[in-house]
Tab-separated table of C-alpha atoms in Angstrom:
chain	number	residue	atom	x	y	z
A	1062	MET	CA	107.306	130.968	131.604
A	1063	SER	CA	105.345	128.379	129.725
A	1064	SER	CA	102.923	126.085	131.500
A	1065	SER	CA	104.093	122.583	132.310
A	1066	PRO	CA	102.383	119.725	130.484
A	1067	ALA	CA	100.643	118.709	133.708
A	1068	THR	CA	98.809	122.047	133.895
A	1069	VAL	CA	97.624	122.189	130.267
A	1070	ALA	CA	93.950	121.256	129.905
A	1071	ILE	CA	93.335	119.105	126.858
A	1072	LYS	CA	89.847	119.386	125.489
A	1073	PRO	CA	88.853	116.077	123.902
A	1074	LEU	CA	87.534	116.121	120.361
A	1075	PRO	CA	83.797	115.415	120.153
A	1076	LYS	CA	82.784	111.841	119.388
A	1077	GLU	CA	81.370	111.633	115.882
A	1078	ALA	CA	78.226	109.702	115.031
A	1079	PRO	CA	78.442	106.866	112.468
A	1080	LEU	CA	77.675	107.905	108.888
A	1081	PRO	CA	74.487	106.663	107.210
A	1082	MET	CA	75.170	103.837	104.752
A	1083	HIS	CA	74.813	105.992	101.617
A	1084	TYR	CA	77.430	108.416	102.927
A	1085	ASN	CA	79.657	105.474	103.888
A	1086	LEU	CA	79.338	104.423	100.253
A	1087	LEU	CA	80.473	107.829	99.023
A	1088	ALA	CA	83.329	108.282	101.489
A	1089	GLY	CA	84.504	104.708	101.051
A	1090	ALA	CA	84.452	104.972	97.261
A	1091	ILE	CA	86.497	108.176	97.230
A	1092	ALA	CA	89.009	106.729	99.696
A	1093	GLY	CA	89.304	103.453	97.796
A	1094	VAL	CA	89.743	104.990	94.346
A	1095	THR	CA	92.381	107.365	95.747
A	1096	GLU	CA	94.293	104.398	97.187
A	1097	ILE	CA	94.007	102.396	93.942
A	1098	LEU	CA	95.209	105.212	91.682
A	1099	THR	CA	98.146	105.887	94.019
A	1100	MET	CA	99.307	102.337	94.704
A	1101	TYR	CA	98.032	100.124	91.850
A	1102	PRO	CA	101.362	99.527	90.015
A	1103	LEU	CA	102.613	97.707	93.110
A	1104	ASP	CA	99.588	95.397	92.859
A	1105	VAL	CA	100.585	94.453	89.302
A	1106	VAL	CA	104.131	93.695	90.463
A	1107	LYS	CA	102.773	91.645	93.395
A	1108	THR	CA	100.647	89.534	91.051
A	1109	ARG	CA	103.597	88.859	88.734
A	1110	PHE	CA	105.647	87.550	91.670
A	1111	GLN	CA	102.790	85.415	93.009
A	1112	ILE	CA	102.151	83.726	89.660
A	1113	GLN	CA	105.853	83.109	89.029
A	1114	VAL	CA	106.967	79.573	89.880
A	1115	GLY	CA	110.588	79.711	90.902
A	1116	ASN	CA	112.615	82.907	90.499
A	1117	ALA	CA	113.376	82.746	86.807
A	1118	GLU	CA	112.112	86.078	85.494
A	1119	TYR	CA	111.767	88.764	88.163
A	1120	LYS	CA	114.594	89.150	90.670
A	1121	SER	CA	113.384	92.190	92.617
A	1122	ILE	CA	110.705	94.871	92.653
A	1123	VAL	CA	112.916	97.253	90.670
A	1124	ASP	CA	113.764	94.504	88.174
A	1125	CYS	CA	110.075	93.708	87.749
A	1126	PHE	CA	109.137	97.352	87.217
A	1127	GLN	CA	111.945	97.805	84.691
A	1128	LYS	CA	111.037	94.686	82.708
A	1129	ILE	CA	107.332	95.513	82.613
A	1130	VAL	CA	107.979	99.061	81.389
A	1131	LYS	CA	110.670	97.985	78.899
A	1132	ASN	CA	108.860	94.973	77.444
A	1133	GLU	CA	105.196	95.944	77.798
A	1134	GLY	CA	105.069	99.710	78.225
A	1135	VAL	CA	104.103	101.969	81.137
A	1136	GLY	CA	100.427	101.227	80.551
A	1137	ALA	CA	100.993	97.628	81.682
A	1138	LEU	CA	101.462	98.939	85.227
A	1139	TYR	CA	97.761	99.847	85.189
A	1140	ARG	CA	96.500	96.800	83.300
A	1141	GLY	CA	93.381	95.403	84.956
A	1142	ILE	CA	92.623	98.543	86.973
A	1143	LEU	CA	89.045	98.930	85.714
A	1144	PRO	CA	87.452	95.953	87.575
A	1145	PRO	CA	88.717	97.012	91.029
A	1146	ILE	CA	87.676	100.622	90.385
A	1147	MET	CA	84.182	99.511	89.320
A	1148	VAL	CA	83.729	97.479	92.502
A	1149	GLU	CA	85.428	100.012	94.764
A	1150	ALA	CA	82.286	101.789	96.004
A	1151	PRO	CA	80.453	98.707	97.355
A	1152	LYS	CA	83.729	97.157	98.511
A	1153	ARG	CA	84.777	100.126	100.639
A	1154	ALA	CA	81.248	100.752	101.845
A	1155	ILE	CA	81.274	97.201	103.176
A	1156	LYS	CA	84.777	97.570	104.646
A	1157	PHE	CA	83.783	100.567	106.753
A	1158	GLY	CA	79.972	100.555	106.769
A	1159	ALA	CA	79.443	96.837	107.379
A	1160	ASN	CA	82.229	96.880	109.951
A	1161	GLU	CA	80.249	99.485	111.904
A	1162	LYS	CA	76.949	97.623	111.410
A	1163	TYR	CA	78.497	94.367	112.672
A	1164	ARG	CA	79.877	96.266	115.670
A	1165	GLN	CA	76.408	97.535	116.570
A	1166	LEU	CA	74.910	94.076	115.971
A	1167	TYR	CA	77.379	92.240	118.209
A	1168	MET	CA	77.171	94.851	120.981
A	1169	LYS	CA	73.365	95.012	120.953
A	1170	ASN	CA	72.428	91.362	120.382
A	1171	PHE	CA	75.317	89.528	122.038
A	1172	GLY	CA	76.279	91.996	124.764
A	1173	LEU	CA	79.872	92.317	123.574
A	1174	LYS	CA	81.879	95.281	124.823
A	1175	ASP	CA	83.846	97.659	122.610
A	1176	SER	CA	87.331	96.151	122.580
A	1177	GLN	CA	90.182	95.052	120.338
A	1178	ALA	CA	88.667	91.536	120.198
A	1179	LEU	CA	85.389	93.020	118.961
A	1180	SER	CA	87.303	95.020	116.310
A	1181	VAL	CA	88.897	91.795	115.061
A	1182	LEU	CA	85.525	90.023	115.011
A	1183	THR	CA	83.768	92.831	113.141
A	1184	GLY	CA	86.697	93.088	110.712
A	1185	VAL	CA	86.548	89.363	109.930
A	1186	SER	CA	82.769	89.565	109.464
A	1187	ALA	CA	83.025	92.557	107.139
A	1188	GLY	CA	85.844	90.837	105.242
A	1189	LEU	CA	83.732	87.740	104.587
A	1190	THR	CA	80.927	89.957	103.307
A	1191	GLU	CA	83.325	92.025	101.204
A	1192	ALA	CA	84.791	88.912	99.562
A	1193	VAL	CA	81.472	88.001	97.957
A	1194	ILE	CA	81.490	91.357	96.145
A	1195	VAL	CA	85.112	91.379	95.010
A	1196	ALA	CA	85.863	87.752	94.044
A	1197	THR	CA	84.752	88.009	90.412
A	1198	PRO	CA	86.377	91.405	89.705
A	1199	GLU	CA	89.550	90.014	91.314
A	1200	LEU	CA	89.549	87.069	88.890
A	1201	ILE	CA	89.174	89.401	85.894
A	1202	LYS	CA	91.902	91.677	87.261
A	1203	ILE	CA	94.311	88.757	87.773
A	1204	ARG	CA	93.716	87.523	84.217
A	1205	LEU	CA	94.490	90.982	82.828
A	1206	GLN	CA	97.586	91.429	85.009
A	1207	ASP	CA	99.059	88.036	84.050
A	1208	LYS	CA	101.793	88.504	81.426
A	1209	LYS	CA	100.821	85.353	79.548
A	1210	ASN	CA	97.438	86.918	78.772
A	1211	ALA	CA	98.851	90.200	77.420
A	1212	GLY	CA	97.777	89.399	73.861
A	1213	LYS	CA	94.711	87.382	74.777
A	1214	TYR	CA	92.447	90.021	76.293
A	1215	SER	CA	92.155	93.497	74.793
A	1216	GLY	CA	90.405	94.876	77.871
A	1217	THR	CA	87.947	94.188	80.660
A	1218	GLY	CA	84.902	93.595	78.439
A	1219	ASP	CA	86.862	91.300	76.131
A	1220	ALA	CA	88.176	89.329	79.123
A	1221	VAL	CA	84.662	88.855	80.501
A	1222	ALA	CA	83.341	87.697	77.104
A	1223	LYS	CA	86.184	85.247	76.480
A	1224	ILE	CA	86.110	83.764	79.976
A	1225	MET	CA	82.367	83.224	79.614
A	1226	ARG	CA	82.701	81.675	76.154
A	1227	GLU	CA	85.801	79.557	76.728
A	1228	GLU	CA	85.507	78.536	80.386
A	1229	GLY	CA	81.862	78.982	81.343
A	1230	PHE	CA	79.894	81.144	83.754
A	1231	MET	CA	80.963	79.197	86.847
A	1232	THR	CA	84.556	80.331	86.292
A	1233	PHE	CA	83.613	83.771	87.604
A	1234	GLY	CA	83.127	82.194	91.046
A	1235	ARG	CA	86.558	80.544	91.024
A	1236	GLY	CA	88.612	81.632	94.006
A	1237	LEU	CA	85.655	82.842	96.099
A	1238	GLU	CA	86.634	80.665	99.051
A	1239	ALA	CA	90.251	81.854	98.861
A	1240	THR	CA	89.049	85.452	98.579
A	1241	MET	CA	87.037	84.974	101.760
A	1242	TRP	CA	90.137	83.726	103.581
A	1243	ARG	CA	92.151	86.668	102.211
A	1244	HIS	CA	89.681	89.392	103.140
A	1245	ALA	CA	88.641	87.956	106.501
A	1246	THR	CA	92.253	87.732	107.705
A	1247	TRP	CA	93.276	91.123	106.312
A	1248	ASN	CA	90.282	92.999	107.708
A	1249	GLY	CA	90.575	91.244	111.053
A	1250	GLY	CA	94.222	92.245	111.332
A	1251	TYR	CA	93.616	95.742	109.947
A	1252	PHE	CA	90.773	96.776	112.252
A	1253	GLY	CA	92.217	94.916	115.242
A	1254	VAL	CA	95.537	96.761	114.974
A	1255	ILE	CA	93.790	100.092	114.324
A	1256	SER	CA	91.866	99.616	117.583
A	1257	LEU	CA	95.064	98.753	119.465
A	1258	ILE	CA	97.123	101.629	118.038
A	1259	ARG	CA	94.399	104.220	118.554
A	1260	ALA	CA	94.077	103.148	122.186
A	1261	ASN	CA	97.809	103.625	122.786
A	1262	LEU	CA	98.651	106.719	120.726
A	1263	PRO	CA	98.559	110.102	122.521
A	1264	LYS	CA	95.124	111.667	122.210
A	1265	ALA	CA	94.984	114.123	119.326
A	1266	GLU	CA	94.115	117.739	120.159
A	1267	THR	CA	93.451	118.847	116.571
A	1268	LYS	CA	91.884	117.512	113.383
A	1269	GLU	CA	95.372	117.343	111.868
A	1270	GLY	CA	96.481	115.252	114.816
A	1271	VAL	CA	93.560	112.892	114.253
A	1272	LEU	CA	94.511	112.495	110.573
A	1273	PHE	CA	98.144	111.801	111.525
A	1274	ASN	CA	97.100	109.209	114.123
A	1275	ASN	CA	94.784	107.626	111.566
A	1276	PHE	CA	97.580	107.362	109.026
A	1277	ILE	CA	99.872	105.681	111.558
A	1278	ALA	CA	97.132	103.324	112.734
A	1279	GLY	CA	95.996	102.539	109.181
A	1280	ALA	CA	99.532	101.963	107.892
A	1281	LEU	CA	100.398	99.617	110.772
A	1282	GLY	CA	97.029	97.889	110.423
A	1283	GLY	CA	97.606	97.411	106.699
A	1284	THR	CA	101.087	96.021	107.341
A	1285	VAL	CA	99.913	93.494	109.948
A	1286	GLY	CA	96.923	92.516	107.810
A	1287	THR	CA	99.297	91.864	104.915
A	1288	MET	CA	101.608	89.738	107.067
A	1289	ILE	CA	98.646	87.572	108.063
A	1290	ASN	CA	96.885	87.216	104.720
A	1291	THR	CA	99.685	86.935	102.130
A	1292	PRO	CA	99.648	83.086	101.943
A	1293	PHE	CA	95.916	83.213	101.214
A	1294	ASP	CA	96.516	85.916	98.604
A	1295	VAL	CA	99.214	83.837	96.884
A	1296	VAL	CA	96.976	80.800	96.476
A	1297	LYS	CA	94.003	82.986	95.490
A	1298	THR	CA	96.115	84.388	92.664
A	1299	ARG	CA	97.204	80.894	91.617
A	1300	ILE	CA	93.608	79.599	91.707
A	1301	GLN	CA	92.209	82.503	89.686
A	1302	SER	CA	95.002	82.635	87.102
A	1303	GLN	CA	94.411	79.035	85.963
A	1304	THR	CA	92.858	78.669	82.515
A	1305	ALA	CA	93.523	75.020	81.612
A	1306	LEU	CA	91.875	71.895	83.004
A	1307	PRO	CA	92.451	69.961	85.152
A	1308	LEU	CA	92.977	72.654	87.771
A	1309	LYS	CA	96.055	72.216	89.925
A	1310	TYR	CA	94.785	74.509	92.688
A	1311	ASN	CA	91.188	74.350	93.917
A	1312	TRP	CA	90.613	74.880	97.637
A	1313	THR	CA	92.669	77.230	99.771
A	1314	LEU	CA	94.215	75.045	102.483
A	1315	PRO	CA	95.186	72.169	100.127
A	1316	ALA	CA	96.638	74.769	97.737
A	1317	ILE	CA	98.727	76.247	100.566
A	1318	ALA	CA	100.013	72.753	101.365
A	1319	THR	CA	100.863	72.128	97.687
A	1320	VAL	CA	102.795	75.386	97.288
A	1321	ALA	CA	104.692	74.811	100.552
A	1322	ARG	CA	105.553	71.221	99.589
A	1323	GLU	CA	106.647	71.948	96.022
A	1324	GLU	CA	108.262	75.381	96.377
A	1325	GLY	CA	108.958	75.774	100.087
A	1326	VAL	CA	107.152	77.756	102.783
A	1327	GLY	CA	108.831	80.952	101.570
A	1328	ALA	CA	106.836	80.741	98.337
A	1329	LEU	CA	103.685	81.505	100.341
A	1330	TYR	CA	105.102	85.008	100.809
A	1331	LYS	CA	105.899	85.692	97.164
A	1332	GLY	CA	105.051	89.275	96.336
A	1333	PHE	CA	105.055	90.208	100.024
A	1334	VAL	CA	107.333	93.241	99.664
A	1335	PRO	CA	105.351	95.021	96.906
A	1336	LYS	CA	102.140	93.968	98.669
A	1337	VAL	CA	103.176	95.429	102.018
A	1338	LEU	CA	104.580	98.525	100.301
A	1339	ARG	CA	101.141	98.993	98.796
A	1340	LEU	CA	98.840	97.980	101.643
A	1341	GLY	CA	100.895	99.438	104.496
A	1342	PRO	CA	100.905	103.044	103.254
A	1343	GLY	CA	97.742	102.242	101.293
A	1344	GLY	CA	95.941	101.343	104.505
A	1345	GLY	CA	97.005	104.699	105.926
A	1346	ILE	CA	95.870	106.572	102.807
A	1347	LEU	CA	92.564	104.701	102.892
A	1348	LEU	CA	91.815	105.583	106.520
A	1349	VAL	CA	92.972	109.210	106.224
A	1350	VAL	CA	90.959	109.927	103.063
A	1351	PHE	CA	87.903	108.150	104.485
A	1352	ASP	CA	88.130	110.178	107.685
A	1353	PHE	CA	88.683	113.437	105.789
A	1354	VAL	CA	85.730	112.863	103.441
A	1355	SER	CA	83.560	111.706	106.357
A	1356	GLY	CA	84.364	114.911	108.219
A	1357	TYR	CA	83.487	117.001	105.175
A	1358	ILE	CA	80.169	115.164	104.807
A	1359	ARG	CA	79.292	115.672	108.481
A	1360	LYS	CA	80.104	119.374	108.241
A	1361	HIS	CA	78.479	120.238	104.912
A	1362	LEU	CA	75.944	117.522	104.013
A	1363	MET	CA	74.386	116.420	107.313
């Protein structure tokens, strides 16, 4: 007769020490590039919906995919991928490494206890830091993804040169404030939900169980983060896609008010479905790959 669940001793998995920053960089870069290569076409579709005023061209995700492939070729689904890949290592190192550093800082210097509230606070802090790194690559990516620029920029280097020549150096900082709103809210939601889900899921008895729990927690965290930050992402895309003066969209909160007034509150969630389809599973992929690579590093390199 098999033992009842009450009599089975569960040996907890050992608590793992935080990775040094250079290993966070490596693990974060591998996780981030894996997520980008897997989910990037959905990011292109999301951008097309966010830029679109009204519903004239793209009716659904499938319709958008079909029209991009038919009219622009399969390669258009990966247009603009180079800037996010180039910034992926520092971006993901900040997402995970700075999140851990902020956690230690707040616990040591301010006496905060490990909790879901602390996870939200450290996520927001890491997101604000991350935004400074990614704002300019995001602007270049948006310009390359925008259909109206298909014949204007031949690639990343050409886009950088033309933006510099035609719009000036300061253009590369356009959308920084909106990027800070976007990343602070997403990271706060992401790490806050991960903390909550991990605390309530059954304790894993195996490494495979840990990876499964991480995927569930990361996917739910990515979904909630996306629900919170999509309005900021919409206006960030609008701000960064502008090429002609005077600019219609400048600062985040006034831009949100303008979009809501002119197009309705629903317009602030344009591109939500492809975004959540990317960042929900993408958040799970990110956390699972990061955890897997981190485990490999601890076992073989430390």
